Coordinates of C-alpha atoms in Angstrom, one line a residue:
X1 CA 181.6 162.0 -105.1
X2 CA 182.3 164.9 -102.2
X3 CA 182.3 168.2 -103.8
X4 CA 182.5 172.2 -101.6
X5 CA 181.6 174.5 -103.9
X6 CA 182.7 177.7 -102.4
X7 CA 181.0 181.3 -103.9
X8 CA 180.7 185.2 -103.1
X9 CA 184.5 186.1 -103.3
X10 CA 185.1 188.9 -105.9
X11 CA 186.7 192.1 -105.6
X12 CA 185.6 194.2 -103.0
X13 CA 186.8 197.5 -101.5
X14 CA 188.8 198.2 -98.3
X15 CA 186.3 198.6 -95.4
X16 CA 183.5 197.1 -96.8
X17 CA 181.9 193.4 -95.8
X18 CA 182.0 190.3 -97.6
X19 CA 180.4 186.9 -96.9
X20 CA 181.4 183.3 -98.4
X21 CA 179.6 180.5 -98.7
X22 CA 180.6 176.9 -98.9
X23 CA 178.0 173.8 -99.6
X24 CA 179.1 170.4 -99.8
X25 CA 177.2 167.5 -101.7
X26 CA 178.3 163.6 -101.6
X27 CA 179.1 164.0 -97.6
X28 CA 177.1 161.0 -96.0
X29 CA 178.6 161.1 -92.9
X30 CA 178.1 163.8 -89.9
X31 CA 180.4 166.5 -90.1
X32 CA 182.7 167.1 -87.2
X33 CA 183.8 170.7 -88.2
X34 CA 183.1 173.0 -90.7
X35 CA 185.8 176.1 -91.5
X36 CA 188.1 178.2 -93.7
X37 CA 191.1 178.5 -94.4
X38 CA 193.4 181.4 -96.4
X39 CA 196.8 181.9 -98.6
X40 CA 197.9 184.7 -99.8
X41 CA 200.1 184.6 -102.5
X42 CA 203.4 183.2 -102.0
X43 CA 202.8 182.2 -98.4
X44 CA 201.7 179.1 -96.7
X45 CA 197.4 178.3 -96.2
X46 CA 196.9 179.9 -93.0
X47 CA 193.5 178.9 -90.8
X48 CA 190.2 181.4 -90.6
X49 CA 187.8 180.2 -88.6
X50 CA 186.2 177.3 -87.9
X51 CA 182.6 175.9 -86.1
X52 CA 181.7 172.6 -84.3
X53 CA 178.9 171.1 -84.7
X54 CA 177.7 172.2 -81.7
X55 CA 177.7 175.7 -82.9
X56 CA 181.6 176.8 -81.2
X57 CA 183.2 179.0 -83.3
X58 CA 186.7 179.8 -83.7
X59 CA 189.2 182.9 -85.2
X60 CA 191.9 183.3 -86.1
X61 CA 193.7 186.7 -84.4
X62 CA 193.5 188.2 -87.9
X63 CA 190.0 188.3 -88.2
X64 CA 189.1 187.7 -84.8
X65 CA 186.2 190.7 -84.5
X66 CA 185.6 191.5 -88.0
X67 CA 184.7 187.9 -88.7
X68 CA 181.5 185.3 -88.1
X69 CA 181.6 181.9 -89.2
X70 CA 177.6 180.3 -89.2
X71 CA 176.7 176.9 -90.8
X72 CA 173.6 175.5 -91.9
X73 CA 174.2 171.6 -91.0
X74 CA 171.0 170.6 -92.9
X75 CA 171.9 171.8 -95.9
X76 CA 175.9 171.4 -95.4
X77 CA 176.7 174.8 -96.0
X78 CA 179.0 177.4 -94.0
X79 CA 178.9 180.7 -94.3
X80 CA 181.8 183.7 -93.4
X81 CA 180.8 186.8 -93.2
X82 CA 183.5 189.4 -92.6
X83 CA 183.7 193.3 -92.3
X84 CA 185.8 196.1 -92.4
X85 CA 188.2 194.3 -94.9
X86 CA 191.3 195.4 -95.4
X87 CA 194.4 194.7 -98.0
X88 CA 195.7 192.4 -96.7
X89 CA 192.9 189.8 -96.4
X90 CA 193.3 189.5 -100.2
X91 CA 193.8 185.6 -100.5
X92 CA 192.4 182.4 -102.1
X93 CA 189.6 181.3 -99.1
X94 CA 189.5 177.9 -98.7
X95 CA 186.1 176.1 -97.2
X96 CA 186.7 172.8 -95.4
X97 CA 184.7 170.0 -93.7
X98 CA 186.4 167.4 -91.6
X99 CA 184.0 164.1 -90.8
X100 CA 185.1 161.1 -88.4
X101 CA 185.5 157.9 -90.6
X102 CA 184.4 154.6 -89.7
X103 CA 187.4 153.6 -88.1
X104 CA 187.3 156.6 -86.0
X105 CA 190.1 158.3 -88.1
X106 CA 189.3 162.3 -89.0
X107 CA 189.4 163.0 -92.8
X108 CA 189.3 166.6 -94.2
X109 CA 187.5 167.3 -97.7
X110 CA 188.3 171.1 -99.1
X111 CA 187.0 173.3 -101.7
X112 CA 189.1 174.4 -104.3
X113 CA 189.4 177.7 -103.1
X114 CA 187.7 181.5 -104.4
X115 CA 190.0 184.6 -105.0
X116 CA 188.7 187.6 -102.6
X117 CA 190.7 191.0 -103.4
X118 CA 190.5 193.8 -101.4
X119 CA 191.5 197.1 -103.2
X120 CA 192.6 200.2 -101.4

């Protein structure tokens, strides 16, 4: 059984940094892409950042310069380190991992998400 077990969201105060981690166990096939995603409440999940394999990382505008996205493919684990937080990156952080199936067809597995809060 695939399971992301996402950890080091919290409460954390405006300006400082923050990093979350996401490890997966039960994934026997290569991982395309690792990433994140957000939703804050009320509104749709909205995309982070992701990495290739390859090591090609990707923002979104939001975070684009307060954000790094690493992995650690031989232990299946991403990590997103962010800085200078601010309100409004309070959300529930979703990790993701997307693998290419034996037909060829992408599948996506997803943790169940950690609540960050960023006070003022």
């Amino acid at each position: 059984q695939v399971q992301l077990v996402e950890s080091g969201g919290g409460l954390v105060q405006a300006g400082g940094p923050l990093t979350l981690s996401c490890t997966a166990s039960g994934i026997s096939s290569s991982i395309d892409w690792m990433g994140w995603h957000r939703q804050i409440t009320g509104a749709k999940r909205t995309f982070v950042a992701s990495i290739s394999a390859t090591g090609t990382a990707t923002y979104a505008a939001a975070v684009r310069g307060r954000a790094t996205l690493s992995q650690v493919r031989a232990n299946d684990t991403s990590f997103l380190q962010m800085t200078s937080l601010k309100p409004e990156d309070t959300a529930v952080y979703y990790c993701y991992m997307s693998i290419r199936q034996r037909d060829g067809s992408p599948f996506t597995y997803w943790g169940q998400g950690i609540q960050v809060t960023v006070s003022s």
